[in-house]
mmCIF file with all atom_site columns, C-alpha atoms in Angstrom:
data_model
loop_
_atom_site.group_PDB
_atom_site.id
_atom_site.type_symbol
_atom_site.label_atom_id
_atom_site.label_alt_id
_atom_site.label_comp_id
_atom_site.label_asym_id
_atom_site.label_entity_id
_atom_site.label_seq_id
_atom_site.pdbx_PDB_ins_code
_atom_site.Cartn_x
_atom_site.Cartn_y
_atom_site.Cartn_z
_atom_site.occupancy
_atom_site.B_iso_or_equiv
_atom_site.pdbx_formal_charge
_atom_site.auth_seq_id
_atom_site.auth_comp_id
_atom_site.auth_asym_id
_atom_site.auth_atom_id
_atom_site.pdbx_PDB_model_num
ATOM 1   C CA . UNK O 1 1   ? 0.000  0.000  0.000   1.00 0.00 ? 17  UNK O CA 1
ATOM 2   C CA . UNK O 1 2   ? 2.862  2.375  0.859   1.00 0.00 ? 18  UNK O CA 1
ATOM 3   C CA . UNK O 1 3   ? 4.550  1.726  -2.508  1.00 0.00 ? 19  UNK O CA 1
ATOM 4   C CA . UNK O 1 4   ? 1.288  2.288  -4.394  1.00 0.00 ? 20  UNK O CA 1
ATOM 5   C CA . UNK O 1 5   ? 0.758  5.568  -2.543  1.00 0.00 ? 21  UNK O CA 1
ATOM 6   C CA . UNK O 1 6   ? 4.305  6.709  -3.394  1.00 0.00 ? 22  UNK O CA 1
ATOM 7   C CA . UNK O 1 7   ? 3.826  5.889  -7.093  1.00 0.00 ? 23  UNK O CA 1
ATOM 8   C CA . UNK O 1 8   ? 0.487  7.727  -7.179  1.00 0.00 ? 24  UNK O CA 1
ATOM 9   C CA . UNK O 1 9   ? 2.094  10.707 -5.454  1.00 0.00 ? 25  UNK O CA 1
ATOM 10  C CA . UNK O 1 10  ? 4.801  10.845 -8.102  1.00 0.00 ? 26  UNK O CA 1
ATOM 11  C CA . UNK O 1 11  ? 2.231  10.673 -10.892 1.00 0.00 ? 27  UNK O CA 1
ATOM 12  C CA . UNK O 1 12  ? 0.219  13.512 -9.413  1.00 0.00 ? 28  UNK O CA 1
ATOM 13  C CA . UNK O 1 13  ? 3.176  15.720 -8.495  1.00 0.00 ? 29  UNK O CA 1
ATOM 14  C CA . UNK O 1 14  ? 5.072  15.387 -11.733 1.00 0.00 ? 30  UNK O CA 1
ATOM 15  C CA . UNK O 1 15  ? 3.248  13.862 -14.662 1.00 0.00 ? 31  UNK O CA 1
ATOM 16  C CA . UNK O 1 16  ? 5.960  14.904 -17.100 1.00 0.00 ? 32  UNK O CA 1
ATOM 17  C CA . UNK O 1 17  ? 8.546  13.318 -14.836 1.00 0.00 ? 33  UNK O CA 1
ATOM 18  C CA . UNK O 1 18  ? 7.009  9.872  -15.363 1.00 0.00 ? 34  UNK O CA 1
ATOM 19  C CA . UNK O 1 19  ? 5.207  10.182 -18.683 1.00 0.00 ? 35  UNK O CA 1
ATOM 20  C CA . UNK O 1 20  ? 7.383  12.587 -20.643 1.00 0.00 ? 36  UNK O CA 1
ATOM 21  C CA . UNK O 1 21  ? 10.841 11.125 -19.979 1.00 0.00 ? 37  UNK O CA 1
ATOM 22  C CA . UNK O 1 22  ? 11.574 7.762  -21.553 1.00 0.00 ? 38  UNK O CA 1
ATOM 23  C CA . UNK O 1 23  ? 14.678 7.227  -19.408 1.00 0.00 ? 39  UNK O CA 1
ATOM 24  C CA . UNK O 1 24  ? 12.710 7.497  -16.159 1.00 0.00 ? 40  UNK O CA 1
ATOM 25  C CA . UNK O 1 25  ? 11.582 3.947  -16.912 1.00 0.00 ? 41  UNK O CA 1
ATOM 26  C CA . UNK O 1 26  ? 15.181 2.980  -16.174 1.00 0.00 ? 42  UNK O CA 1
ATOM 27  C CA . UNK O 1 27  ? 14.805 4.032  -12.532 1.00 0.00 ? 43  UNK O CA 1
ATOM 28  C CA . UNK O 1 28  ? 13.647 1.350  -10.141 1.00 0.00 ? 44  UNK O CA 1
ATOM 29  C CA . UNK O 1 29  ? 10.255 2.073  -8.528  1.00 0.00 ? 45  UNK O CA 1
ATOM 30  C CA . UNK O 1 30  ? 11.919 2.739  -5.150  1.00 0.00 ? 46  UNK O CA 1
ATOM 31  C CA . UNK O 1 31  ? 14.381 5.185  -6.730  1.00 0.00 ? 47  UNK O CA 1
ATOM 32  C CA . UNK O 1 32  ? 11.625 6.905  -8.705  1.00 0.00 ? 48  UNK O CA 1
ATOM 33  C CA . UNK O 1 33  ? 9.585  7.325  -5.516  1.00 0.00 ? 49  UNK O CA 1
ATOM 34  C CA . UNK O 1 34  ? 12.550 8.728  -3.566  1.00 0.00 ? 50  UNK O CA 1
ATOM 35  C CA . UNK O 1 35  ? 13.472 11.074 -6.396  1.00 0.00 ? 51  UNK O CA 1
ATOM 36  C CA . UNK O 1 36  ? 9.848  12.209 -6.680  1.00 0.00 ? 52  UNK O CA 1
ATOM 37  C CA . UNK O 1 37  ? 9.858  13.127 -3.003  1.00 0.00 ? 53  UNK O CA 1
ATOM 38  C CA . UNK O 1 38  ? 13.134 15.022 -3.421  1.00 0.00 ? 54  UNK O CA 1
ATOM 39  C CA . UNK O 1 39  ? 11.838 16.918 -6.468  1.00 0.00 ? 55  UNK O CA 1
ATOM 40  C CA . UNK O 1 40  ? 8.617  17.865 -4.684  1.00 0.00 ? 56  UNK O CA 1
ATOM 41  C CA . UNK O 1 41  ? 10.711 19.541 -1.961  1.00 0.00 ? 57  UNK O CA 1
ATOM 42  C CA . UNK O 1 42  ? 13.287 21.025 -4.350  1.00 0.00 ? 58  UNK O CA 1
ATOM 43  C CA . UNK O 1 43  ? 11.186 22.732 -7.020  1.00 0.00 ? 59  UNK O CA 1
ATOM 44  C CA . UNK O 1 44  ? 14.235 24.323 -8.693  1.00 0.00 ? 60  UNK O CA 1
ATOM 45  C CA . UNK O 1 45  ? 15.273 20.841 -9.862  1.00 0.00 ? 61  UNK O CA 1
ATOM 46  C CA . UNK O 1 46  ? 13.731 18.680 -12.586 1.00 0.00 ? 62  UNK O CA 1
ATOM 47  C CA . UNK O 1 47  ? 14.591 15.290 -14.009 1.00 0.00 ? 63  UNK O CA 1
ATOM 48  C CA . UNK O 1 48  ? 17.307 15.365 -16.678 1.00 0.00 ? 64  UNK O CA 1
ATOM 49  C CA . UNK O 1 49  ? 16.457 12.841 -19.369 1.00 0.00 ? 65  UNK O CA 1
ATOM 50  C CA . UNK O 1 50  ? 19.186 11.105 -21.328 1.00 0.00 ? 66  UNK O CA 1
ATOM 51  C CA . UNK O 1 51  ? 17.546 12.536 -24.440 1.00 0.00 ? 67  UNK O CA 1
ATOM 52  C CA . UNK O 1 52  ? 19.236 15.855 -23.563 1.00 0.00 ? 68  UNK O CA 1
ATOM 53  C CA . UNK O 1 53  ? 21.853 14.657 -26.072 1.00 0.00 ? 69  UNK O CA 1
ATOM 54  C CA . UNK O 1 54  ? 20.722 13.426 -29.455 1.00 0.00 ? 70  UNK O CA 1
ATOM 55  C CA . UNK O 1 55  ? 20.484 9.690  -30.136 1.00 0.00 ? 71  UNK O CA 1
ATOM 56  C CA . UNK O 1 56  ? 23.623 9.590  -32.270 1.00 0.00 ? 72  UNK O CA 1
ATOM 57  C CA . UNK O 1 57  ? 25.729 11.262 -29.585 1.00 0.00 ? 73  UNK O CA 1
ATOM 58  C CA . UNK O 1 58  ? 24.279 8.980  -26.896 1.00 0.00 ? 74  UNK O CA 1
ATOM 59  C CA . UNK O 1 59  ? 25.244 5.930  -28.995 1.00 0.00 ? 75  UNK O CA 1
ATOM 60  C CA . UNK O 1 60  ? 28.756 7.391  -29.288 1.00 0.00 ? 76  UNK O CA 1
ATOM 61  C CA . UNK O 1 61  ? 28.923 7.843  -25.497 1.00 0.00 ? 77  UNK O CA 1
ATOM 62  C CA . UNK O 1 62  ? 27.789 4.242  -24.993 1.00 0.00 ? 78  UNK O CA 1
ATOM 63  C CA . UNK O 1 63  ? 30.496 2.967  -27.351 1.00 0.00 ? 79  UNK O CA 1
ATOM 64  C CA . UNK O 1 64  ? 33.054 4.370  -24.892 1.00 0.00 ? 80  UNK O CA 1
ATOM 65  C CA . UNK O 1 65  ? 31.261 3.940  -21.557 1.00 0.00 ? 81  UNK O CA 1
ATOM 66  C CA . UNK O 1 66  ? 29.297 0.714  -22.119 1.00 0.00 ? 82  UNK O CA 1
ATOM 67  C CA . UNK O 1 67  ? 26.041 -0.182 -23.804 1.00 0.00 ? 83  UNK O CA 1
ATOM 68  C CA . UNK O 1 68  ? 24.004 0.086  -20.570 1.00 0.00 ? 84  UNK O CA 1
ATOM 69  C CA . UNK O 1 69  ? 25.448 3.531  -19.724 1.00 0.00 ? 85  UNK O CA 1
ATOM 70  C CA . UNK O 1 70  ? 22.887 6.019  -18.388 1.00 0.00 ? 86  UNK O CA 1
ATOM 71  C CA . UNK O 1 71  ? 24.388 9.528  -18.291 1.00 0.00 ? 87  UNK O CA 1
ATOM 72  C CA . UNK O 1 72  ? 22.190 10.840 -15.467 1.00 0.00 ? 88  UNK O CA 1
ATOM 73  C CA . UNK O 1 73  ? 21.575 7.777  -13.260 1.00 0.00 ? 89  UNK O CA 1
ATOM 74  C CA . UNK O 1 74  ? 23.982 5.467  -11.413 1.00 0.00 ? 90  UNK O CA 1
ATOM 75  C CA . UNK O 1 75  ? 23.093 2.561  -9.121  1.00 0.00 ? 91  UNK O CA 1
ATOM 76  C CA . UNK O 1 76  ? 25.834 0.957  -6.999  1.00 0.00 ? 92  UNK O CA 1
ATOM 77  C CA . UNK O 1 77  ? 27.171 0.621  -3.472  1.00 0.00 ? 93  UNK O CA 1
ATOM 78  C CA . UNK O 1 78  ? 28.869 4.018  -3.533  1.00 0.00 ? 94  UNK O CA 1
ATOM 79  C CA . UNK O 1 79  ? 29.997 4.147  0.097   1.00 0.00 ? 95  UNK O CA 1
ATOM 80  C CA . UNK O 1 80  ? 31.094 0.555  0.714   1.00 0.00 ? 96  UNK O CA 1
ATOM 81  C CA . UNK O 1 81  ? 28.425 -0.357 3.277   1.00 0.00 ? 97  UNK O CA 1
ATOM 82  C CA . UNK O 1 82  ? 27.026 -3.220 1.130   1.00 0.00 ? 98  UNK O CA 1
ATOM 83  C CA . UNK O 1 83  ? 23.708 -1.389 0.642   1.00 0.00 ? 99  UNK O CA 1
ATOM 84  C CA . UNK O 1 84  ? 22.785 -0.161 -2.839  1.00 0.00 ? 100 UNK O CA 1
ATOM 85  C CA . UNK O 1 85  ? 22.830 3.620  -3.313  1.00 0.00 ? 101 UNK O CA 1
ATOM 86  C CA . UNK O 1 86  ? 21.904 5.711  -6.335  1.00 0.00 ? 102 UNK O CA 1
ATOM 87  C CA . UNK O 1 87  ? 22.819 9.058  -7.828  1.00 0.00 ? 103 UNK O CA 1
ATOM 88  C CA . UNK O 1 88  ? 21.114 11.340 -10.325 1.00 0.00 ? 104 UNK O CA 1
ATOM 89  C CA . UNK O 1 89  ? 22.182 14.356 -12.325 1.00 0.00 ? 105 UNK O CA 1
ATOM 90  C CA . UNK O 1 90  ? 19.274 16.814 -12.462 1.00 0.00 ? 106 UNK O CA 1
ATOM 91  C CA . UNK O 1 91  ? 18.420 20.030 -14.289 1.00 0.00 ? 107 UNK O CA 1
ATOM 92  C CA . UNK O 1 92  ? 18.316 23.124 -12.096 1.00 0.00 ? 108 UNK O CA 1
ATOM 93  C CA . UNK O 1 93  ? 16.397 26.320 -12.842 1.00 0.00 ? 109 UNK O CA 1
ATOM 94  C CA . UNK O 1 94  ? 18.501 29.116 -14.280 1.00 0.00 ? 110 UNK O CA 1
ATOM 95  C CA . UNK O 1 95  ? 19.953 30.498 -17.458 1.00 0.00 ? 111 UNK O CA 1
ATOM 96  C CA . UNK O 1 96  ? 22.746 28.826 -19.441 1.00 0.00 ? 112 UNK O CA 1
ATOM 97  C CA . UNK O 1 97  ? 26.240 30.290 -19.259 1.00 0.00 ? 113 UNK O CA 1
ATOM 98  C CA . UNK O 1 98  ? 29.385 29.891 -21.364 1.00 0.00 ? 114 UNK O CA 1
ATOM 99  C CA . UNK O 1 99  ? 27.467 30.445 -24.580 1.00 0.00 ? 115 UNK O CA 1
ATOM 100 C CA . UNK O 1 100 ? 28.367 28.740 -27.860 1.00 0.00 ? 116 UNK O CA 1
ATOM 101 C CA . UNK O 1 101 ? 31.666 30.210 -29.094 1.00 0.00 ? 117 UNK O CA 1
ATOM 102 C CA . UNK O 1 102 ? 31.027 29.338 -32.750 1.00 0.00 ? 118 UNK O CA 1
ATOM 103 C CA . UNK O 1 103 ? 33.473 27.706 -35.122 1.00 0.00 ? 119 UNK O CA 1
ATOM 104 C CA . UNK O 1 104 ? 33.878 23.960 -34.657 1.00 0.00 ? 120 UNK O CA 1
ATOM 105 C CA . UNK O 1 105 ? 32.485 23.912 -31.116 1.00 0.00 ? 121 UNK O CA 1
ATOM 106 C CA . UNK O 1 106 ? 30.076 21.059 -30.411 1.00 0.00 ? 122 UNK O CA 1
ATOM 107 C CA . UNK O 1 107 ? 26.426 21.697 -29.491 1.00 0.00 ? 123 UNK O CA 1
ATOM 108 C CA . UNK O 1 108 ? 26.892 19.018 -26.836 1.00 0.00 ? 124 UNK O CA 1
ATOM 109 C CA . UNK O 1 109 ? 29.631 21.082 -25.137 1.00 0.00 ? 125 UNK O CA 1
ATOM 110 C CA . UNK O 1 110 ? 28.148 24.606 -25.216 1.00 0.00 ? 126 UNK O CA 1
ATOM 111 C CA . UNK O 1 111 ? 26.432 26.266 -23.414 1.00 0.00 ? 127 UNK O CA 1
ATOM 112 C CA . UNK O 1 112 ? 26.664 25.165 -19.771 1.00 0.00 ? 128 UNK O CA 1
ATOM 113 C CA . UNK O 1 113 ? 23.338 24.546 -18.039 1.00 0.00 ? 129 UNK O CA 1
ATOM 114 C CA . UNK O 1 114 ? 22.547 24.697 -14.315 1.00 0.00 ? 130 UNK O CA 1
ATOM 115 C CA . UNK O 1 115 ? 22.687 21.134 -12.920 1.00 0.00 ? 131 UNK O CA 1
ATOM 116 C CA . UNK O 1 116 ? 22.466 19.444 -9.523  1.00 0.00 ? 132 UNK O CA 1
ATOM 117 C CA . UNK O 1 117 ? 24.136 16.175 -8.566  1.00 0.00 ? 133 UNK O CA 1
ATOM 118 C CA . UNK O 1 118 ? 22.308 14.263 -5.818  1.00 0.00 ? 134 UNK O CA 1
ATOM 119 C CA . UNK O 1 119 ? 23.466 11.042 -4.143  1.00 0.00 ? 135 UNK O CA 1
ATOM 120 C CA . UNK O 1 120 ? 20.975 8.956  -2.178  1.00 0.00 ? 136 UNK O CA 1
ATOM 121 C CA . UNK O 1 121 ? 22.523 6.496  0.282   1.00 0.00 ? 137 UNK O CA 1
ATOM 122 C CA . UNK O 1 122 ? 20.580 3.288  0.762   1.00 0.00 ? 138 UNK O CA 1
ATOM 123 C CA . UNK O 1 123 ? 19.566 2.368  4.293   1.00 0.00 ? 139 UNK O CA 1
ATOM 124 C CA . UNK O 1 124 ? 18.254 -0.803 5.883   1.00 0.00 ? 140 UNK O CA 1
ATOM 125 C CA . UNK O 1 125 ? 14.610 -1.448 5.141   1.00 0.00 ? 141 UNK O CA 1
ATOM 126 C CA . UNK O 1 126 ? 14.837 -0.137 1.570   1.00 0.00 ? 142 UNK O CA 1
ATOM 127 C CA . UNK O 1 127 ? 14.809 3.536  2.545   1.00 0.00 ? 143 UNK O CA 1
ATOM 128 C CA . UNK O 1 128 ? 17.169 6.245  1.271   1.00 0.00 ? 144 UNK O CA 1
ATOM 129 C CA . UNK O 1 129 ? 18.600 9.497  2.540   1.00 0.00 ? 145 UNK O CA 1
ATOM 130 C CA . UNK O 1 130 ? 20.221 12.348 0.657   1.00 0.00 ? 146 UNK O CA 1
ATOM 131 C CA . UNK O 1 131 ? 23.942 12.082 1.399   1.00 0.00 ? 147 UNK O CA 1
ATOM 132 C CA . UNK O 1 132 ? 25.330 14.626 -1.083  1.00 0.00 ? 148 UNK O CA 1
ATOM 133 C CA . UNK O 1 133 ? 24.103 17.489 -3.258  1.00 0.00 ? 149 UNK O CA 1
ATOM 134 C CA . UNK O 1 134 ? 26.144 19.818 -5.393  1.00 0.00 ? 150 UNK O CA 1
ATOM 135 C CA . UNK O 1 135 ? 25.016 22.547 -7.746  1.00 0.00 ? 151 UNK O CA 1
ATOM 136 C CA . UNK O 1 136 ? 27.187 22.848 -10.829 1.00 0.00 ? 152 UNK O CA 1
ATOM 137 C CA . UNK O 1 137 ? 27.071 23.989 -14.433 1.00 0.00 ? 153 UNK O CA 1
ATOM 138 C CA . UNK O 1 138 ? 27.688 21.656 -17.331 1.00 0.00 ? 154 UNK O CA 1
ATOM 139 C CA . UNK O 1 139 ? 26.895 21.110 -20.991 1.00 0.00 ? 155 UNK O CA 1
ATOM 140 C CA . UNK O 1 140 ? 24.614 18.507 -22.512 1.00 0.00 ? 156 UNK O CA 1
ATOM 141 C CA . UNK O 1 141 ? 27.633 16.145 -22.578 1.00 0.00 ? 157 UNK O CA 1
ATOM 142 C CA . UNK O 1 142 ? 27.903 16.214 -18.738 1.00 0.00 ? 158 UNK O CA 1
ATOM 143 C CA . UNK O 1 143 ? 27.399 12.811 -17.117 1.00 0.00 ? 159 UNK O CA 1
ATOM 144 C CA . UNK O 1 144 ? 27.894 10.682 -14.026 1.00 0.00 ? 160 UNK O CA 1
ATOM 145 C CA . UNK O 1 145 ? 29.400 7.209  -14.005 1.00 0.00 ? 161 UNK O CA 1
ATOM 146 C CA . UNK O 1 146 ? 31.528 4.817  -11.964 1.00 0.00 ? 162 UNK O CA 1
ATOM 147 C CA . UNK O 1 147 ? 35.288 4.620  -11.884 1.00 0.00 ? 163 UNK O CA 1
ATOM 148 C CA . UNK O 1 148 ? 36.746 1.348  -13.199 1.00 0.00 ? 164 UNK O CA 1
ATOM 149 C CA . UNK O 1 149 ? 38.282 -1.213 -10.897 1.00 0.00 ? 165 UNK O CA 1
ATOM 150 C CA . UNK O 1 150 ? 37.210 -3.072 -7.801  1.00 0.00 ? 166 UNK O CA 1
ATOM 151 C CA . UNK O 1 151 ? 36.526 -0.081 -5.563  1.00 0.00 ? 167 UNK O CA 1
ATOM 152 C CA . UNK O 1 152 ? 33.861 1.812  -7.534  1.00 0.00 ? 168 UNK O CA 1
ATOM 153 C CA . UNK O 1 153 ? 33.514 5.550  -6.994  1.00 0.00 ? 169 UNK O CA 1
ATOM 154 C CA . UNK O 1 154 ? 30.998 7.927  -8.507  1.00 0.00 ? 170 UNK O CA 1
ATOM 155 C CA . UNK O 1 155 ? 32.440 10.567 -10.765 1.00 0.00 ? 171 UNK O CA 1
ATOM 156 C CA . UNK O 1 156 ? 31.152 13.544 -12.729 1.00 0.00 ? 172 UNK O CA 1
ATOM 157 C CA . UNK O 1 157 ? 32.621 14.397 -16.094 1.00 0.00 ? 173 UNK O CA 1
ATOM 158 C CA . UNK O 1 158 ? 32.048 15.975 -19.461 1.00 0.00 ? 174 UNK O CA 1
ATOM 159 C CA . UNK O 1 159 ? 32.304 13.486 -22.303 1.00 0.00 ? 175 UNK O CA 1
ATOM 160 C CA . UNK O 1 160 ? 35.324 13.966 -24.590 1.00 0.00 ? 176 UNK O CA 1
ATOM 161 C CA . UNK O 1 161 ? 37.038 16.401 -22.204 1.00 0.00 ? 177 UNK O CA 1
ATOM 162 C CA . UNK O 1 162 ? 39.199 16.335 -19.095 1.00 0.00 ? 178 UNK O CA 1
ATOM 163 C CA . UNK O 1 163 ? 37.696 19.490 -17.630 1.00 0.00 ? 179 UNK O CA 1
ATOM 164 C CA . UNK O 1 164 ? 35.485 19.773 -14.556 1.00 0.00 ? 180 UNK O CA 1
ATOM 165 C CA . UNK O 1 165 ? 35.948 16.109 -13.540 1.00 0.00 ? 181 UNK O CA 1
ATOM 166 C CA . UNK O 1 166 ? 35.623 15.122 -9.898  1.00 0.00 ? 182 UNK O CA 1
ATOM 167 C CA . UNK O 1 167 ? 35.221 11.878 -7.985  1.00 0.00 ? 183 UNK O CA 1
ATOM 168 C CA . UNK O 1 168 ? 33.141 11.439 -4.843  1.00 0.00 ? 184 UNK O CA 1
ATOM 169 C CA . UNK O 1 169 ? 34.862 9.745  -1.926  1.00 0.00 ? 185 UNK O CA 1
ATOM 170 C CA . UNK O 1 170 ? 32.817 8.511  1.062   1.00 0.00 ? 186 UNK O CA 1
ATOM 171 C CA . UNK O 1 171 ? 33.443 10.685 4.121   1.00 0.00 ? 187 UNK O CA 1
ATOM 172 C CA . UNK O 1 172 ? 31.496 10.045 7.310   1.00 0.00 ? 188 UNK O CA 1
ATOM 173 C CA . UNK O 1 173 ? 27.803 9.975  6.388   1.00 0.00 ? 189 UNK O CA 1
ATOM 174 C CA . UNK O 1 174 ? 28.371 11.806 3.105   1.00 0.00 ? 190 UNK O CA 1
ATOM 175 C CA . UNK O 1 175 ? 30.940 12.368 0.376   1.00 0.00 ? 191 UNK O CA 1
ATOM 176 C CA . UNK O 1 176 ? 33.701 14.784 -0.502  1.00 0.00 ? 192 UNK O CA 1
ATOM 177 C CA . UNK O 1 177 ? 34.640 15.763 -4.038  1.00 0.00 ? 193 UNK O CA 1
ATOM 178 C CA . UNK O 1 178 ? 38.244 15.077 -5.093  1.00 0.00 ? 194 UNK O CA 1
#
């Protein structure tokens, strides 16, 4: 009953969140419910669909980062407590900056849009808590993913560049950016 109520709440609060974004179907029901609650309390943020980049560019990203790559959604044990966490990259209200410089510049890399990175730590009983938020600016090619290797860490990057990259390292009940 609680899960049904949460799903109905999400549908009522943000129809476009569920119906208008094909990639939202990639979120588990528990993650969608938790994100819906977060968005209802943080009205400046909206879901950032993977369709923010065109299909051809997304295929190109997946050639490098894996066929199941989702640029705005990561699910993993991010803090090493053996409980699954998740992170999302969201749109944030505001005007773009760093406008298109012209020439050979890519539409995926200019301008920079207001974004918010949110990490939800999993807790016992299937609940989540917000463990990290960071407002930032990034182009359409901005993404989140996991570092390679055994000890996975969440990182933020801009595809095809080395600029603005940071990795989140668990610190206490949250994370610090390195």
